[in-house]
Steps between C-alpha positions, in 0.01 A plus 500: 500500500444253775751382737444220702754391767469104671613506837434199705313549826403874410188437292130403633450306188574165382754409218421383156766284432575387137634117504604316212508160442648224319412440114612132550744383744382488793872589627470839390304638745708738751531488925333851505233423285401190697537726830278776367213257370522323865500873705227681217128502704381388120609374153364608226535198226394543139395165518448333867559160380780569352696663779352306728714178368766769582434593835473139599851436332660755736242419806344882484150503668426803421155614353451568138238701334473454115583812314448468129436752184130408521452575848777777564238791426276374826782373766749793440270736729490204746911440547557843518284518796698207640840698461351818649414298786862382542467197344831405266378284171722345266418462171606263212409336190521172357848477437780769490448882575157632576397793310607416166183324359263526778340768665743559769578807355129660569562360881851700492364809370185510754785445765679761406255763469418425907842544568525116584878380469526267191821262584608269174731211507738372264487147351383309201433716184413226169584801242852617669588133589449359111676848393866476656502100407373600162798589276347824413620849612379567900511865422261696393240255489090515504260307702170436337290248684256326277432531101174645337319129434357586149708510165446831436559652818783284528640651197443852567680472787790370342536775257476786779783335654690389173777759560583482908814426565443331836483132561101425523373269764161330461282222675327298261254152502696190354246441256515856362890549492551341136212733371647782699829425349345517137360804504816651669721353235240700274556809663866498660654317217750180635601657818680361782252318732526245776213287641514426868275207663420369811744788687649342775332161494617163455461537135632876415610562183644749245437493144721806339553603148310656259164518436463275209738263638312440885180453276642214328606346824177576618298320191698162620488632902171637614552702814341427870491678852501898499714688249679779442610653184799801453582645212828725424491873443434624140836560297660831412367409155128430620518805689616723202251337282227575729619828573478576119159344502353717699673864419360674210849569357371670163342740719768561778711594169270724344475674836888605481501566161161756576746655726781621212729204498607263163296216447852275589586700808132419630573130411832491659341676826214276563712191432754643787216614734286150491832268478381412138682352184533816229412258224193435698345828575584615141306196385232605748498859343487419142283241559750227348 
């Protein structure tokens, strides 16, 4: 197990400092995270232009280097250098919290690993900020970033997740979400959903309801600006169905009754071990 301990002052090497940023308003953006992007040596932008409208917004002059998943393999070797040689970066993505869906993460780990301090800051998170305005339970809930593009995929995904009970989180393109919400409805059944748009923006709305019903308001309202979609936790009933799905009743039965006892004390047992309806795993056995 590795400890690592930040203590300002003590180390020769530079910090890697984590900054988010705002995912609309402008507003959003916190006094220490303006005062660690103007103090950093270098900021690392997932795209330059990008942050660099930011930067001018808040009069920062400080020096970015572009840091993206398709150059990340060649310029990790290269910051890390920097921090050894007590230079402090800062590094932060388009919008909201870096690491998420960008390769920040690789940077952190390398960091790590040299015993470089790794300092993150709070602020703008799309997925937690759409999730406590959202209706649905807060608690648990499950962050998924972006969808599988194709059908299929899609789909498959869907089904290994049928029976969470967590409130699901995911990114998705405007132009995909009705298709997305299709092949959920396939899977999930009418669920709980709500559609969030243009988070914090001039034009931010929610669309919540079920599935069926935010795709007819969808056929008459097609979506723009950057989406999110969450979806409410699978039922007790969902769960118990999928449970039963994927237990091989007969057989946990015919185990028991292997073992000496009655055909209905076997029944009764498996029903009370698995939280199962009698009726059901009798069914199951007799193949009703």
């Amino acid at each position: 197990m590795q400890v690592q301990k930040s203590f300002k002052g003590k180390s020769p090497y530079g910090t890697l400092y984590l900054v988010p940023t705002p995912i609309g308003n402008l507003q959003d953006m916190t006094f220490r995270a303006v005062e660690v992007l103007k103090s950093v040596d270098v900021i690392c932008a997932e795209d330059t232009r990008n942050t660099g409208l930011l930067l001018k917004h808040f009069e920062i002059e400080t020096r970015q280097i572009s840091f993206h998943e398709h150059n990340a393999f060649e310029k990790i070797p290269d910051l890390i250098a920097l921090l050894k040689d007590g230079k402090s970066l800062a590094q932060v993505s388009d919008a909201g919290m870096p690491s998420i869906s960008d390769p920040g993460h690789d940077l952190v780990k390398a960091a790590i690993l040299e015993d470089i301090s790794v300092v993150a800051l709070p602020g703008a998170s799309a997925g937690i900020t759409a999730l406590i305005a959202s209706g649905l339970a807060p608690q648990p809930h499950i962050f998924y970033g972006f969808l599988p593009r194709k059908a299929g995929q899609q789909k498959a995904f869907f089904q290994e997740k049928k029976a969470y009970p967590e409130t699901q989180i995911f990114y998705e393109s405007p132009y995909r979400v009705s298709d997305t919400l299709e092949n959920m409805l396939e899977i999930y059944g009418d669920r709980e959903i709500v559609v969030v748009r243009e988070l914090t923006k001039l034009y931010e709305e929610y669309q919540r309801g079920k599935i069926s019903e935010v795709l007819t308001y969808l056929s008459e309202h097609p979506l723009k600006g950057e989406c999110l979609i969450l979806v409410g936790g699978a039922s007790e009933e969902v769960m118990t169905e999928d449970k039963i799905e994927n237990l091989d009743i007969a057989d946990l039965v015919a185990q028991l009754i292997s073992q000496g006892k009655k055909p209905n004390q076997a029944i009764k047992e498996v029903a009370k071990t698995y939280n199962l309806n009698r009726q059901e795993v009798y069914n199951a056995y007799h193949k009703i």
